[in-house]
PDB file of C-alpha atoms in Angstrom:
ATOM      1  CA  UNK D1431      84.025  97.051 165.052  1.00  0.00           C
ATOM      2  CA  UNK D1432      80.468  99.471 165.399  1.00  0.00           C
ATOM      3  CA  UNK D1433      77.922  98.893 163.746  1.00  0.00           C
ATOM      4  CA  UNK D1434      75.171 101.694 162.941  1.00  0.00           C
ATOM      5  CA  UNK D1435      71.579 100.759 161.383  1.00  0.00           C
ATOM      6  CA  UNK D1436      69.197 103.937 160.451  1.00  0.00           C
ATOM      7  CA  UNK D1437      72.660 105.986 161.562  1.00  0.00           C
ATOM      8  CA  UNK D1438      70.764 109.585 159.382  1.00  0.00           C
ATOM      9  CA  UNK D1439      66.912 110.391 159.509  1.00  0.00           C
ATOM     10  CA  UNK D1440      65.127 108.590 156.650  1.00  0.00           C
ATOM     11  CA  UNK D1441      65.324 112.748 154.649  1.00  0.00           C
ATOM     12  CA  UNK D1442      68.794 113.175 155.577  1.00  0.00           C
ATOM     13  CA  UNK D1443      69.100 109.247 153.863  1.00  0.00           C
ATOM     14  CA  UNK D1444      67.642 110.474 150.584  1.00  0.00           C
ATOM     15  CA  UNK D1445      69.499 113.319 150.277  1.00  0.00           C
ATOM     16  CA  UNK D1446      72.613 111.441 150.454  1.00  0.00           C
ATOM     17  CA  UNK D1447      71.630 109.055 148.066  1.00  0.00           C
ATOM     18  CA  UNK D1448      70.424 111.915 145.708  1.00  0.00           C
ATOM     19  CA  UNK D1449      73.761 113.746 145.880  1.00  0.00           C
ATOM     20  CA  UNK D1450      75.507 110.721 145.291  1.00  0.00           C
ATOM     21  CA  UNK D1451      73.710 109.675 142.008  1.00  0.00           C
ATOM     22  CA  UNK D1452      74.656 113.239 141.113  1.00  0.00           C
ATOM     23  CA  UNK D1453      78.094 113.370 141.412  1.00  0.00           C
ATOM     24  CA  UNK D1454      80.607 112.924 138.048  1.00  0.00           C
ATOM     25  CA  UNK D1455      81.613 109.121 138.172  1.00  0.00           C
ATOM     26  CA  UNK D1456      84.838 107.952 137.073  1.00  0.00           C
ATOM     27  CA  UNK D1457      85.211 104.014 135.516  1.00  0.00           C
ATOM     28  CA  UNK D1458      87.708 101.726 136.773  1.00  0.00           C
ATOM     29  CA  UNK D1459      88.596  97.945 136.429  1.00  0.00           C
ATOM     30  CA  UNK D1460      90.290  95.832 139.190  1.00  0.00           C
ATOM     31  CA  UNK D1461      90.782  92.101 138.248  1.00  0.00           C
ATOM     32  CA  UNK D1462      90.618  89.444 141.142  1.00  0.00           C
ATOM     33  CA  UNK D1463      88.892  87.104 142.306  1.00  0.00           C
ATOM     34  CA  UNK D1464      89.445  86.051 145.742  1.00  0.00           C
ATOM     35  CA  UNK D1465      87.713  82.637 145.719  1.00  0.00           C
ATOM     36  CA  UNK D1466      90.674  81.367 143.187  1.00  0.00           C
ATOM     37  CA  UNK D1467      93.379  83.229 143.052  1.00  0.00           C
ATOM     38  CA  UNK D1468      94.809  81.798 140.227  1.00  0.00           C
ATOM     39  CA  UNK D1469      91.959  83.274 137.914  1.00  0.00           C
ATOM     40  CA  UNK D1470      91.311  87.001 137.160  1.00  0.00           C
ATOM     41  CA  UNK D1471      88.007  88.037 136.686  1.00  0.00           C
ATOM     42  CA  UNK D1472      87.299  91.787 136.180  1.00  0.00           C
ATOM     43  CA  UNK D1473      85.481  94.030 138.243  1.00  0.00           C
ATOM     44  CA  UNK D1474      84.005  97.224 136.840  1.00  0.00           C
ATOM     45  CA  UNK D1475      83.407 100.297 139.784  1.00  0.00           C
ATOM     46  CA  UNK D1476      83.333 103.786 139.019  1.00  0.00           C
ATOM     47  CA  UNK D1477      84.400 106.226 142.271  1.00  0.00           C
ATOM     48  CA  UNK D1478      84.806 109.635 143.664  1.00  0.00           C
ATOM     49  CA  UNK D1479      87.961 111.043 145.158  1.00  0.00           C
ATOM     50  CA  UNK D1480      86.399 113.702 147.516  1.00  0.00           C
ATOM     51  CA  UNK D1481      88.876 114.328 149.768  1.00  0.00           C
ATOM     52  CA  UNK D1482      92.832 113.637 149.815  1.00  0.00           C
ATOM     53  CA  UNK D1483      94.976 114.896 152.714  1.00  0.00           C
ATOM     54  CA  UNK D1484      93.125 118.026 152.340  1.00  0.00           C
ATOM     55  CA  UNK D1485      92.088 117.711 156.045  1.00  0.00           C
ATOM     56  CA  UNK D1486      88.099 119.500 156.767  1.00  0.00           C
ATOM     57  CA  UNK D1487      89.146 122.547 154.271  1.00  0.00           C
ATOM     58  CA  UNK D1488      88.518 120.759 150.895  1.00  0.00           C
ATOM     59  CA  UNK D1489      85.033 121.844 149.122  1.00  0.00           C
ATOM     60  CA  UNK D1490      84.715 118.297 148.265  1.00  0.00           C
ATOM     61  CA  UNK D1491      83.415 117.006 151.116  1.00  0.00           C
ATOM     62  CA  UNK D1492      80.388 119.193 152.257  1.00  0.00           C
ATOM     63  CA  UNK D1493      78.004 116.596 150.402  1.00  0.00           C
ATOM     64  CA  UNK D1494      79.596 114.038 153.012  1.00  0.00           C
ATOM     65  CA  UNK D1495      79.532 116.459 156.566  1.00  0.00           C
ATOM     66  CA  UNK D1496      76.280 115.621 158.088  1.00  0.00           C
ATOM     67  CA  UNK D1497      77.164 111.685 158.202  1.00  0.00           C
ATOM     68  CA  UNK D1498      80.435 113.411 159.662  1.00  0.00           C
ATOM     69  CA  UNK D1499      78.588 115.322 162.483  1.00  0.00           C
ATOM     70  CA  UNK D1500      76.498 112.270 163.362  1.00  0.00           C
ATOM     71  CA  UNK D1501      79.457 110.268 163.582  1.00  0.00           C
ATOM     72  CA  UNK D1502      81.160 112.687 166.170  1.00  0.00           C
ATOM     73  CA  UNK D1503      77.444 112.885 167.653  1.00  0.00           C
ATOM     74  CA  UNK D1504      77.272 109.071 167.991  1.00  0.00           C
ATOM     75  CA  UNK D1505      80.531 108.287 168.849  1.00  0.00           C
ATOM     76  CA  UNK D1506      81.084 111.629 171.143  1.00  0.00           C
ATOM     77  CA  UNK D1507      84.795 111.618 169.543  1.00  0.00           C
ATOM     78  CA  UNK D1508      86.327 114.340 166.947  1.00  0.00           C
ATOM     79  CA  UNK D1509      86.661 112.759 163.001  1.00  0.00           C
ATOM     80  CA  UNK D1510      86.237 116.383 160.837  1.00  0.00           C
ATOM     81  CA  UNK D1511      90.231 117.519 161.926  1.00  0.00           C
ATOM     82  CA  UNK D1512      91.205 113.907 161.016  1.00  0.00           C
ATOM     83  CA  UNK D1513      90.015 112.959 157.655  1.00  0.00           C
ATOM     84  CA  UNK D1514      92.848 111.374 155.636  1.00  0.00           C
ATOM     85  CA  UNK D1515      90.719 111.040 152.411  1.00  0.00           C
ATOM     86  CA  UNK D1516      86.720 110.562 151.340  1.00  0.00           C
ATOM     87  CA  UNK D1517      85.706 108.799 148.470  1.00  0.00           C
ATOM     88  CA  UNK D1518      82.466 107.442 147.101  1.00  0.00           C
ATOM     89  CA  UNK D1519      82.465 103.892 145.287  1.00  0.00           C
ATOM     90  CA  UNK D1520      79.794 102.964 143.581  1.00  0.00           C
ATOM     91  CA  UNK D1521      79.865  98.603 141.634  1.00  0.00           C
ATOM     92  CA  UNK D1522      77.698  97.511 139.242  1.00  0.00           C
ATOM     93  CA  UNK D1523      76.107  94.965 139.439  1.00  0.00           C
ATOM     94  CA  UNK D1524      77.715  91.548 138.498  1.00  0.00           C
ATOM     95  CA  UNK D1525      75.856  88.786 138.416  1.00  0.00           C
ATOM     96  CA  UNK D1526      77.918  85.987 136.694  1.00  0.00           C
ATOM     97  CA  UNK D1527      80.016  85.947 140.209  1.00  0.00           C
ATOM     98  CA  UNK D1528      79.255  83.148 142.402  1.00  0.00           C
ATOM     99  CA  UNK D1529      76.736  84.219 145.403  1.00  0.00           C
ATOM    100  CA  UNK D1530      78.963  85.237 148.702  1.00  0.00           C
ATOM    101  CA  UNK D1531      81.700  86.479 146.410  1.00  0.00           C
ATOM    102  CA  UNK D1532      84.119  89.196 147.170  1.00  0.00           C
ATOM    103  CA  UNK D1533      86.455  90.818 145.985  1.00  0.00           C
ATOM    104  CA  UNK D1534      90.462  91.263 147.005  1.00  0.00           C
ATOM    105  CA  UNK D1535      90.997  91.771 150.354  1.00  0.00           C
ATOM    106  CA  UNK D1536      92.856  95.183 151.434  1.00  0.00           C
ATOM    107  CA  UNK D1537      93.549  97.653 153.884  1.00  0.00           C
ATOM    108  CA  UNK D1538      93.057 101.438 153.503  1.00  0.00           C
ATOM    109  CA  UNK D1539      96.196 102.831 154.497  1.00  0.00           C
ATOM    110  CA  UNK D1540      98.987 100.474 154.964  1.00  0.00           C
ATOM    111  CA  UNK D1541     102.673  99.934 155.137  1.00  0.00           C
ATOM    112  CA  UNK D1542     103.619  98.150 151.139  1.00  0.00           C
ATOM    113  CA  UNK D1543     106.727  96.896 153.124  1.00  0.00           C
ATOM    114  CA  UNK D1544     105.083  95.118 156.818  1.00  0.00           C
ATOM    115  CA  UNK D1545     101.595  94.971 155.020  1.00  0.00           C
ATOM    116  CA  UNK D1546     100.190  96.287 158.286  1.00  0.00           C
ATOM    117  CA  UNK D1547      97.540  98.887 158.617  1.00  0.00           C
ATOM    118  CA  UNK D1548      98.578 102.249 159.642  1.00  0.00           C
ATOM    119  CA  UNK D1549      97.007 103.550 162.441  1.00  0.00           C
ATOM    120  CA  UNK D1550      93.646 105.037 161.948  1.00  0.00           C
ATOM    121  CA  UNK D1551      89.993 104.289 161.552  1.00  0.00           C
ATOM    122  CA  UNK D1552      87.771 103.568 158.565  1.00  0.00           C
ATOM    123  CA  UNK D1553      83.731 104.707 158.785  1.00  0.00           C
ATOM    124  CA  UNK D1554      82.298 103.393 155.626  1.00  0.00           C
ATOM    125  CA  UNK D1555      78.273 104.515 155.222  1.00  0.00           C
ATOM    126  CA  UNK D1556      75.754 102.578 152.857  1.00  0.00           C
ATOM    127  CA  UNK D1557      74.177 105.379 150.411  1.00  0.00           C
ATOM    128  CA  UNK D1558      71.450 102.578 148.748  1.00  0.00           C
ATOM    129  CA  UNK D1559      70.554  99.213 149.876  1.00  0.00           C
ATOM    130  CA  UNK D1560      71.959  96.472 147.574  1.00  0.00           C
ATOM    131  CA  UNK D1561      73.261  93.075 147.742  1.00  0.00           C
ATOM    132  CA  UNK D1562      76.742  92.998 148.117  1.00  0.00           C
ATOM    133  CA  UNK D1563      78.479  92.635 151.881  1.00  0.00           C
ATOM    134  CA  UNK D1564      80.876  94.244 152.872  1.00  0.00           C
ATOM    135  CA  UNK D1565      83.165  91.405 154.039  1.00  0.00           C
ATOM    136  CA  UNK D1566      85.732  91.543 157.505  1.00  0.00           C
ATOM    137  CA  UNK D1567      88.531  88.813 157.305  1.00  0.00           C
ATOM    138  CA  UNK D1568      90.499  86.972 159.840  1.00  0.00           C
ATOM    139  CA  UNK D1569      93.801  87.265 158.531  1.00  0.00           C
ATOM    140  CA  UNK D1570      96.486  89.621 158.026  1.00  0.00           C
ATOM    141  CA  UNK D1571      97.057  91.296 154.194  1.00  0.00           C
ATOM    142  CA  UNK D1572     100.096  89.307 153.605  1.00  0.00           C
ATOM    143  CA  UNK D1573      97.767  85.849 154.207  1.00  0.00           C
ATOM    144  CA  UNK D1574      97.795  83.325 151.211  1.00  0.00           C
ATOM    145  CA  UNK D1575      94.048  82.454 152.026  1.00  0.00           C
ATOM    146  CA  UNK D1576      91.373  84.325 153.473  1.00  0.00           C
ATOM    147  CA  UNK D1577      88.174  83.394 155.867  1.00  0.00           C
ATOM    148  CA  UNK D1578      85.107  85.369 156.538  1.00  0.00           C
ATOM    149  CA  UNK D1579      85.247  86.666 160.073  1.00  0.00           C
ATOM    150  CA  UNK D1580      82.195  89.246 160.042  1.00  0.00           C
ATOM    151  CA  UNK D1581      79.484  89.898 156.643  1.00  0.00           C
ATOM    152  CA  UNK D1582      77.918  93.675 156.734  1.00  0.00           C
ATOM    153  CA  UNK D1583      74.706  93.134 154.741  1.00  0.00           C
ATOM    154  CA  UNK D1584      74.338  96.835 151.950  1.00  0.00           C
ATOM    155  CA  UNK D1585      71.433  98.332 153.559  1.00  0.00           C
ATOM    156  CA  UNK D1586      70.544 102.139 152.904  1.00  0.00           C
ATOM    157  CA  UNK D1587      71.395 103.890 156.061  1.00  0.00           C
ATOM    158  CA  UNK D1588      73.430 101.569 157.997  1.00  0.00           C
ATOM    159  CA  UNK D1589      77.205 102.619 158.956  1.00  0.00           C
ATOM    160  CA  UNK D1590      80.650 100.615 160.316  1.00  0.00           C
ATOM    161  CA  UNK D1591      83.252 102.073 162.227  1.00  0.00           C
ATOM    162  CA  UNK D1592      86.545  99.764 162.476  1.00  0.00           C
ATOM    163  CA  UNK D1593      90.208  99.901 162.541  1.00  0.00           C
ATOM    164  CA  UNK D1594      92.700 100.681 159.784  1.00  0.00           C
ATOM    165  CA  UNK D1595      94.461  97.651 161.054  1.00  0.00           C
ATOM    166  CA  UNK D1596      91.317  95.499 159.780  1.00  0.00           C
ATOM    167  CA  UNK D1597      91.642  93.433 156.875  1.00  0.00           C
ATOM    168  CA  UNK D1598      88.155  93.793 154.350  1.00  0.00           C
ATOM    169  CA  UNK D1599      86.596  93.509 150.918  1.00  0.00           C
ATOM    170  CA  UNK D1600      83.976  94.649 149.451  1.00  0.00           C
ATOM    171  CA  UNK D1601      81.805  92.825 146.958  1.00  0.00           C
ATOM    172  CA  UNK D1602      79.340  93.277 143.530  1.00  0.00           C
ATOM    173  CA  UNK D1603      75.904  93.047 143.292  1.00  0.00           C
ATOM    174  CA  UNK D1604      74.515  90.342 141.777  1.00  0.00           C
ATOM    175  CA  UNK D1605      70.890  90.938 141.641  1.00  0.00           C
ATOM    176  CA  UNK D1606      71.028  94.903 142.676  1.00  0.00           C
ATOM    177  CA  UNK D1607      72.069  97.675 139.675  1.00  0.00           C
ATOM    178  CA  UNK D1608      74.024  99.000 142.042  1.00  0.00           C
ATOM    179  CA  UNK D1609      76.046  99.286 145.305  1.00  0.00           C
ATOM    180  CA  UNK D1610      77.107 102.889 146.821  1.00  0.00           C
ATOM    181  CA  UNK D1611      79.300 103.369 149.347  1.00  0.00           C
ATOM    182  CA  UNK D1612      81.129 106.369 150.947  1.00  0.00           C
ATOM    183  CA  UNK D1613      84.351 105.786 152.255  1.00  0.00           C
ATOM    184  CA  UNK D1614      86.249 108.190 155.213  1.00  0.00           C
ATOM    185  CA  UNK D1615      89.778 107.074 156.501  1.00  0.00           C
ATOM    186  CA  UNK D1616      91.261 109.116 159.590  1.00  0.00           C
ATOM    187  CA  UNK D1617      94.316 109.194 161.280  1.00  0.00           C
ATOM    188  CA  UNK D1618      94.099 108.160 164.834  1.00  0.00           C
TER     189      UNK D1618
END
């Protein structure tokens, strides 16, 4: 896992945030409460599917290209031609959620029979500052109980690159109005 703080210039950060707020968002609902598996709590979020299995030819990923170039510059590795999916997520404020809550842990791409993540990498970029951490989990996806390995605060301009086999979870903000991130999935 590699954490990048101040990943872009301040101007680039602001440009990405503005572009994100202008996107056509699509409302979704998931029901989960990892703190009590027997209790279902609706979580409201909206997302934009920017690119799925279109490689770098998709017009939809244009606002995100500076992030990819910067990632390649920082890691000295190629990512643009390895894109499997790009999407943006916007979670709305949930003051009713308990402090330190998190959504159902998941893998971005995995084999549903083995519950093991596909070979690849995930790159998250935080487009705004918000409460609502990204939580990394110790256990595998098939586990019935999950413990926190690491929490990464949702700070504008921060990015994290990690193996697709790493189970993780989002969390809704309790205090901030919204939480926006961009999620890239790359094949190996």
